Short mmCIF file of C-alpha atoms in Angstrom, two decimals:
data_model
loop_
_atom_site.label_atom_id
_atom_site.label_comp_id
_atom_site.label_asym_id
_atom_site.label_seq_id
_atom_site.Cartn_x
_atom_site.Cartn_y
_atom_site.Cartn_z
CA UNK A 7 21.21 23.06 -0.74
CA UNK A 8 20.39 18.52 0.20
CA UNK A 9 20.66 14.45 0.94
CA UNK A 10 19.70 12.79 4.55
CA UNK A 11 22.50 11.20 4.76
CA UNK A 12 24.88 12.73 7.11
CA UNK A 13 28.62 11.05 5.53
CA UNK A 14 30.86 13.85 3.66
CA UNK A 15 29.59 13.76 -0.08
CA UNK A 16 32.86 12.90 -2.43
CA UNK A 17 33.10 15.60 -5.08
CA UNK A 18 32.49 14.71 -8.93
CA UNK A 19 36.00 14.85 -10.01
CA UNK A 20 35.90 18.59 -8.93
CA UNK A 21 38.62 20.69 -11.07
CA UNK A 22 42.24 21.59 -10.27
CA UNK A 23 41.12 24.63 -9.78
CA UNK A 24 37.16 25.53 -9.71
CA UNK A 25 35.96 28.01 -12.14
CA UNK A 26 35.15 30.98 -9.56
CA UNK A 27 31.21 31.95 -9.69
CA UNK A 28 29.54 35.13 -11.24
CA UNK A 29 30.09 37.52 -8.68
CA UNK A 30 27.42 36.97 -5.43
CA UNK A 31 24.90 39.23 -5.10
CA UNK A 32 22.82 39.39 -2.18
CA UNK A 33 18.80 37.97 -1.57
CA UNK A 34 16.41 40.95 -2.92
CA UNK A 35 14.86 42.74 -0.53
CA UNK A 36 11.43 41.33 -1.68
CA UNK A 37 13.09 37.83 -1.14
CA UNK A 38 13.55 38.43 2.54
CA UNK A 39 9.80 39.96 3.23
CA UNK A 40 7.12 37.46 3.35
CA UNK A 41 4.27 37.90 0.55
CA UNK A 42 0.77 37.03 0.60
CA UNK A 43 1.04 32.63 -0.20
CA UNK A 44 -1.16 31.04 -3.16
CA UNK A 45 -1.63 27.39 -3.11
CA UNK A 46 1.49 25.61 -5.50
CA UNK A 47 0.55 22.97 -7.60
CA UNK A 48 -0.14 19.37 -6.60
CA UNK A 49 1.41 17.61 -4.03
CA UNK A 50 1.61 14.23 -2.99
CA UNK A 51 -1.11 12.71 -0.71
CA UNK A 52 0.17 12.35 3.00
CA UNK A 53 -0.48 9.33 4.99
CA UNK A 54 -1.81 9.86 7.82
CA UNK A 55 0.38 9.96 11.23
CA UNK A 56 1.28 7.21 13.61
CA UNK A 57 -0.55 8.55 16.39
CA UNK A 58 2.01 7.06 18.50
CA UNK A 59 4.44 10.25 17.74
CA UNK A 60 2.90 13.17 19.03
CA UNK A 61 4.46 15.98 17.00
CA UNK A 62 3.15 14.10 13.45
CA UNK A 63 -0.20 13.44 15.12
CA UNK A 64 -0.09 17.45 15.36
CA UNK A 65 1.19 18.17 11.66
CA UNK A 66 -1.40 15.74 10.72
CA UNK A 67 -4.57 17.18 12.05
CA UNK A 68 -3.50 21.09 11.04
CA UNK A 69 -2.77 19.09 7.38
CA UNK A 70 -6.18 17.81 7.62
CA UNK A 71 -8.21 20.63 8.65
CA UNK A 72 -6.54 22.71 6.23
CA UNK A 73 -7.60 20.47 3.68
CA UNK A 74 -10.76 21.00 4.36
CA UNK A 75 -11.08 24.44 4.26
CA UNK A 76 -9.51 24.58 0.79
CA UNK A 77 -12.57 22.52 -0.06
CA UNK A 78 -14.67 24.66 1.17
CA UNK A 79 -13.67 27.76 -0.36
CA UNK A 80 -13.82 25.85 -3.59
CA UNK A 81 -17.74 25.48 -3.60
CA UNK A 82 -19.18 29.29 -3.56
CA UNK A 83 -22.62 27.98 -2.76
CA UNK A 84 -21.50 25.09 0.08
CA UNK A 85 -20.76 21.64 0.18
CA UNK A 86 -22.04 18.59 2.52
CA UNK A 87 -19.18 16.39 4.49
CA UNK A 88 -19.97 13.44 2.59
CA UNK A 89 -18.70 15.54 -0.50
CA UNK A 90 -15.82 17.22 1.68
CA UNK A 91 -14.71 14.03 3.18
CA UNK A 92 -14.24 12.17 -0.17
CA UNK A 93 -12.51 15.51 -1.86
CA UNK A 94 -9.99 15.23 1.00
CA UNK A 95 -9.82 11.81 1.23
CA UNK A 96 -10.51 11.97 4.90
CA UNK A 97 -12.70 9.31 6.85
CA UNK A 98 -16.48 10.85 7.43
CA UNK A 99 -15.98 10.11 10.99
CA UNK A 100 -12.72 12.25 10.89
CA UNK A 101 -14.19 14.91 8.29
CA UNK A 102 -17.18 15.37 10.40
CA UNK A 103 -15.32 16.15 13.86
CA UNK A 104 -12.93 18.38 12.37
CA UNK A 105 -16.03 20.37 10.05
CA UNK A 106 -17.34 20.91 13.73
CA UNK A 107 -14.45 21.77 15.17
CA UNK A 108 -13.87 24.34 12.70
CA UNK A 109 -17.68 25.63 13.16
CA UNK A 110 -17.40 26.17 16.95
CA UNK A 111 -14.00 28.19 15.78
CA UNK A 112 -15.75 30.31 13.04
CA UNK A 113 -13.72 29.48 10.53
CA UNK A 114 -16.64 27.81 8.55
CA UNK A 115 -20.34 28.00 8.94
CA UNK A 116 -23.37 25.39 8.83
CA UNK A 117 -27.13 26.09 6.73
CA UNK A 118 -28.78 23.26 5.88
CA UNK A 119 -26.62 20.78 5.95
CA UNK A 120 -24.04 22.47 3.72
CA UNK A 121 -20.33 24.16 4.58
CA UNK A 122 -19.20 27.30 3.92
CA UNK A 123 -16.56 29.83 5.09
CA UNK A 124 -16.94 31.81 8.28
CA UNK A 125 -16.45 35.19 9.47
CA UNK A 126 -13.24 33.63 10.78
CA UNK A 127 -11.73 33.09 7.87
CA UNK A 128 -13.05 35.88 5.98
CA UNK A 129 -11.22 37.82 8.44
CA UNK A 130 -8.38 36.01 7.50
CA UNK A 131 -7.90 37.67 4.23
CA UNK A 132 -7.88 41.66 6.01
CA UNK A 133 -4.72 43.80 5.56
CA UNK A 134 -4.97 43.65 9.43
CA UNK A 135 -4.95 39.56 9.25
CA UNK A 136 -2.21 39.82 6.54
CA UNK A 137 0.36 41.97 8.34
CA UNK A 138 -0.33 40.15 11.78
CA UNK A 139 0.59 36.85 9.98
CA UNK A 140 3.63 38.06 8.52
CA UNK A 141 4.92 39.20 11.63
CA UNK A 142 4.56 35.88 13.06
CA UNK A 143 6.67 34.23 10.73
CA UNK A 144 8.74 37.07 11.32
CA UNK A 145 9.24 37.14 14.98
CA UNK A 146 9.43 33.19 14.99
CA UNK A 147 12.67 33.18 12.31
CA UNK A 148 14.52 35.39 14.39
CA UNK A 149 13.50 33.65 17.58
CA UNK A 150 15.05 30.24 16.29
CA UNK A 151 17.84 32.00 14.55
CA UNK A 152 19.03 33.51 17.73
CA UNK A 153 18.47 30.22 20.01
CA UNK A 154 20.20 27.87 16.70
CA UNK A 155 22.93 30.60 16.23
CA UNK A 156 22.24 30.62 12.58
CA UNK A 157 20.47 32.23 9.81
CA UNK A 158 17.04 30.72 9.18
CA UNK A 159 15.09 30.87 5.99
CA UNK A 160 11.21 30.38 5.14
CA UNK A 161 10.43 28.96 0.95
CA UNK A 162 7.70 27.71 -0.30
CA UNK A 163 6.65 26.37 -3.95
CA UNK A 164 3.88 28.99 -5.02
CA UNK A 165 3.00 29.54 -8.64
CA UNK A 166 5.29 26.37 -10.02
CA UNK A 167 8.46 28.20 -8.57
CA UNK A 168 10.63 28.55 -5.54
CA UNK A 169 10.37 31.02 -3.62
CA UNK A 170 12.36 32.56 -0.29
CA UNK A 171 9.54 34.28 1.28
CA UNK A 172 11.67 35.62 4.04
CA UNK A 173 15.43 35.25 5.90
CA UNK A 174 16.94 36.08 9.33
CA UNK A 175 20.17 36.37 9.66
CA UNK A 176 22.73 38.46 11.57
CA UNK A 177 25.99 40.31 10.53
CA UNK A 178 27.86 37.76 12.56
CA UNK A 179 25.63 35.15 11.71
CA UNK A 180 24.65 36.32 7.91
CA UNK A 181 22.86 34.15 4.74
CA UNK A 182 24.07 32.51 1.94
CA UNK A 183 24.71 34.90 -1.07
CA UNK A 184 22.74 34.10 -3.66
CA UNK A 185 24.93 33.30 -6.79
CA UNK A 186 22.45 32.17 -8.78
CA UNK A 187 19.23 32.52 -8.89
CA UNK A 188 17.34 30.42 -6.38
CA UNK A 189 14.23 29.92 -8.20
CA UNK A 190 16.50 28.45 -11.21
CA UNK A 191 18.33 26.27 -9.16
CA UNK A 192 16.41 24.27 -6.87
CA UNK A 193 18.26 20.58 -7.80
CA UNK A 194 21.26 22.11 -5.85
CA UNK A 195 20.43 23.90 -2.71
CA UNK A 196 18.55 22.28 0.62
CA UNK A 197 15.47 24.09 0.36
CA UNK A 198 14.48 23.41 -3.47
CA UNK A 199 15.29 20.08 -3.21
CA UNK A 200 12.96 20.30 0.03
CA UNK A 201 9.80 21.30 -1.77
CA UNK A 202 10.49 18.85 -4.72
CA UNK A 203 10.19 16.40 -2.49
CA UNK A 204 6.83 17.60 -1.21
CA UNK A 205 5.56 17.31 -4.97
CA UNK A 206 4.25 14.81 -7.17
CA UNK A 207 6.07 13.40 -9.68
CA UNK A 208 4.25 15.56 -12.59
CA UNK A 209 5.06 18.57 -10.93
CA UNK A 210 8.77 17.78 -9.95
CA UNK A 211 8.90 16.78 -14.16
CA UNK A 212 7.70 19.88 -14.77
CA UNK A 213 10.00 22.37 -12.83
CA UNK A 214 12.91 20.07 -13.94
CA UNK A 215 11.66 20.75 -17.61
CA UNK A 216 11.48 25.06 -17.17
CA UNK A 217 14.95 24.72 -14.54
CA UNK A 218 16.55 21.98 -15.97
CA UNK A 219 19.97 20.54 -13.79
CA UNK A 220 22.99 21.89 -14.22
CA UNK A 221 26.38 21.73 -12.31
CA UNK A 222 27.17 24.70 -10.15
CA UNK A 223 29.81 23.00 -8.26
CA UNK A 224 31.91 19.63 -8.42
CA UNK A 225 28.93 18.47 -5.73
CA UNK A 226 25.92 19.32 -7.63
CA UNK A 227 23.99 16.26 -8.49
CA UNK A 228 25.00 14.79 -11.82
CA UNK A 229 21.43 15.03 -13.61
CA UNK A 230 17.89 15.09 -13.69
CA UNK A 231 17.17 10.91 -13.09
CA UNK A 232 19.61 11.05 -10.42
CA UNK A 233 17.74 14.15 -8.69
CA UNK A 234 14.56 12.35 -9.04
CA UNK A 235 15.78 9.08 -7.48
CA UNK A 236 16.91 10.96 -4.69
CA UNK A 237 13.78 12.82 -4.02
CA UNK A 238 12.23 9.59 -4.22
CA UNK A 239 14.93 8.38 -1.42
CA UNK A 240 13.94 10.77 1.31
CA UNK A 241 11.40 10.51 4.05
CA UNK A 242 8.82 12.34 4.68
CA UNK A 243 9.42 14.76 7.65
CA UNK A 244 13.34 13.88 7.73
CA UNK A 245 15.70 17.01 7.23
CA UNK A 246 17.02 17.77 4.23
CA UNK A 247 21.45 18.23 4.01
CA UNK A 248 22.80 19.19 1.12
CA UNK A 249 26.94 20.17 1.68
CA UNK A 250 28.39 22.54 -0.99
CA UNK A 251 26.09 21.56 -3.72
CA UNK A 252 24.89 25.39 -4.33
CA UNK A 253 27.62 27.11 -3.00
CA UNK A 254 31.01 26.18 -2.22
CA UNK A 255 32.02 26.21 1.90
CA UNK A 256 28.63 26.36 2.86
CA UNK A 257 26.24 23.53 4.19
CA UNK A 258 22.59 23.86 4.61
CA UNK A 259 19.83 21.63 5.57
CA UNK A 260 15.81 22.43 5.20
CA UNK A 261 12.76 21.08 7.35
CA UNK A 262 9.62 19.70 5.18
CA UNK A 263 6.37 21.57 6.27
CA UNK A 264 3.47 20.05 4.10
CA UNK A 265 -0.11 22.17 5.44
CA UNK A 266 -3.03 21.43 3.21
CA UNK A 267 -1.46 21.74 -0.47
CA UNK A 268 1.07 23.82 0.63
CA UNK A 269 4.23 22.90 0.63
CA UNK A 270 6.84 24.69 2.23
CA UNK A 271 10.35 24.45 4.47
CA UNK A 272 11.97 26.48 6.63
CA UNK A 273 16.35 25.91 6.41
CA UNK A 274 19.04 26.53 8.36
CA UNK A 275 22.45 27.21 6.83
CA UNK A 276 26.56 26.97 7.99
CA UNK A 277 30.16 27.56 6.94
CA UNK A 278 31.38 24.08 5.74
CA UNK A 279 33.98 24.09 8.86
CA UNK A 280 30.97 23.90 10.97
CA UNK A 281 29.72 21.24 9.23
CA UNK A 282 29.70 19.08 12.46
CA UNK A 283 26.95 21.48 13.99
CA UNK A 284 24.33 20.88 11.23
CA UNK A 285 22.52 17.88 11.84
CA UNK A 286 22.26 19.41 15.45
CA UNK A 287 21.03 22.16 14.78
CA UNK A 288 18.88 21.12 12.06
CA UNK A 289 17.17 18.52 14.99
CA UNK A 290 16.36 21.94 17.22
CA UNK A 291 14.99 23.69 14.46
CA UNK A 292 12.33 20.33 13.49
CA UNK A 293 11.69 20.51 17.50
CA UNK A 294 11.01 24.41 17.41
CA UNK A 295 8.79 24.09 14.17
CA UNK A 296 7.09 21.33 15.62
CA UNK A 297 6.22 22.91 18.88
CA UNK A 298 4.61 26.10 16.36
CA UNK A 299 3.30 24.22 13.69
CA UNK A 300 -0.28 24.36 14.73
CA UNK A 301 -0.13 28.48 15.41
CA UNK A 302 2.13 28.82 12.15
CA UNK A 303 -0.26 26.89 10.12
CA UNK A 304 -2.49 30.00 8.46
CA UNK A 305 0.37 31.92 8.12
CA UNK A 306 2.11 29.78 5.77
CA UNK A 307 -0.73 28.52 4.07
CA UNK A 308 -2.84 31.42 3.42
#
């Protein structure tokens, strides 16, 4: 499933006739349930927002006050903002009114100078917490998959691998098969190529080295160097299209969600003779994830 660009992608000198795939077998049961989410490996640093556009300014300061609770939880006996502000790379100014921000919420707790987590987010971490945090992700997929008229997936990158954390789809309205294993081939489907862009270079290197590139239809991208160039090509917070490169007659495209150092996407897929509705509705889903983002934000990232 991926470029931005919109034009129709000319196959590779496709065969005469296309070796059929391994029969289709259908997303796991596991693959469609949310799990608990660990942070993924290292990202790329984010700039910060033009405060000009009013949905980044809002991905920006969840991104930022996520980042700072990751800190946190990384020093068991507290940490001052100077210390929190230069981990993050945040401005003191900035570090300091979010910290406080976050103290007034609970989520983290003041003694002496120092920061540490609050009741808030040890809450957080409940069975109670858990469940109500997969149901939101829950209840918003099939929201936007009933308003899009599509099915709509949530992925992240957890553990150096892909994963579909959950899908909503609808007998009329039902997911792409999954041929081959998603985790394996994330150079040719919307959503992998969505969170490889979210990484650094290292770690894009080394999921190319364990799931190397390799042609799945006469769309797929040629290679490894021409993946990376490509990832290197797209802009931050612009969908994602990829058109037959997974799976032949569908098109998909996948929506960048970077919280803290968690990367993650949620995708929409079509047939290919509806490939005129996907930039469309890949626009209303950005919108609708945009509009969530800030209640979303623990339950993708924790």
């Amino acid at each position: 499933m991926a470029t931005v660009d919109t034009a129709p992608v000319e196959p590779h000198a496709p065969p005469t006739q296309p070796v059929p795939p391994p029969q289709p077998r259908p997303l796991t049961a596991s693959a469609r349930q949310p799990r608990p989410v660990a942070a993924p490996p290292q990202q790329r640093s984010v700039p910060a927002p033009d405060q000009h556009q009013s949905a980044a300014t809002l991905i920006g300061s969840v991104q930022r006050a996520m980042r700072l609770l990751e800190s946190v939880a990384g020093h068991e006996h507290g940490a001052p903002a100077k210390q929190l502000a230069r981990e993050t790379g945040l401005a003191l100014p900035t570090a300091y009114h979010l910290l406080r921000t976050l103290v007034h919420e609970g989520y983290l707790r003041r003694d002496k100078g120092l920061f540490f987590l609050g009741e808030a987010a040890e809450r957080l971490s409940s069975s109670g917490a858990q469940e109500k945090r997969r149901s939101t992700i829950v209840d918003a997929l099939a929201a936007w998959r009933d308003s899009i008229g599509v099915p709509v997936y949530y992925a992240m990158y957890r553990d150096g691998e892909i994963e579909v954390m959950c899908v909503s789809d609808t007998p009329g309205n039902p997911a792409v098969e999954e041929w081959a294993d998603f985790r394996e081939t994330g150079h040719a489907h919307a959503i992998g190529q969505c969170l490889l862009a979210q990484l650094d270079e290292e770690a894009r290197r080394d999921h190319l080295d364990r799931f190397p590139v390799r042609s799945l239809t006469p769309y797929t991208v040629r290679d490894g160097h021409s993946l990376l160039r490509r990832l290197d090509g797209m802009r931050r917070m612009e969908p994602v299209v990829e058109r037959q490169e997974y799976a032949l007659g569908t098109v998909c495209a996948a929506i960048p969600i970077t919280l803290g150092t968690t990367a993650a996407t949620m995708a929409i897929s079509l047939p290919a003779h509806q490939a005129e509705r996907l930039p469309a509705a890949a626009r209303q889903l950005q919108t609708e994830v945009g509009r969530l983002v800030g209640s979303l934000a623990l339950s993708i990232s924790i």
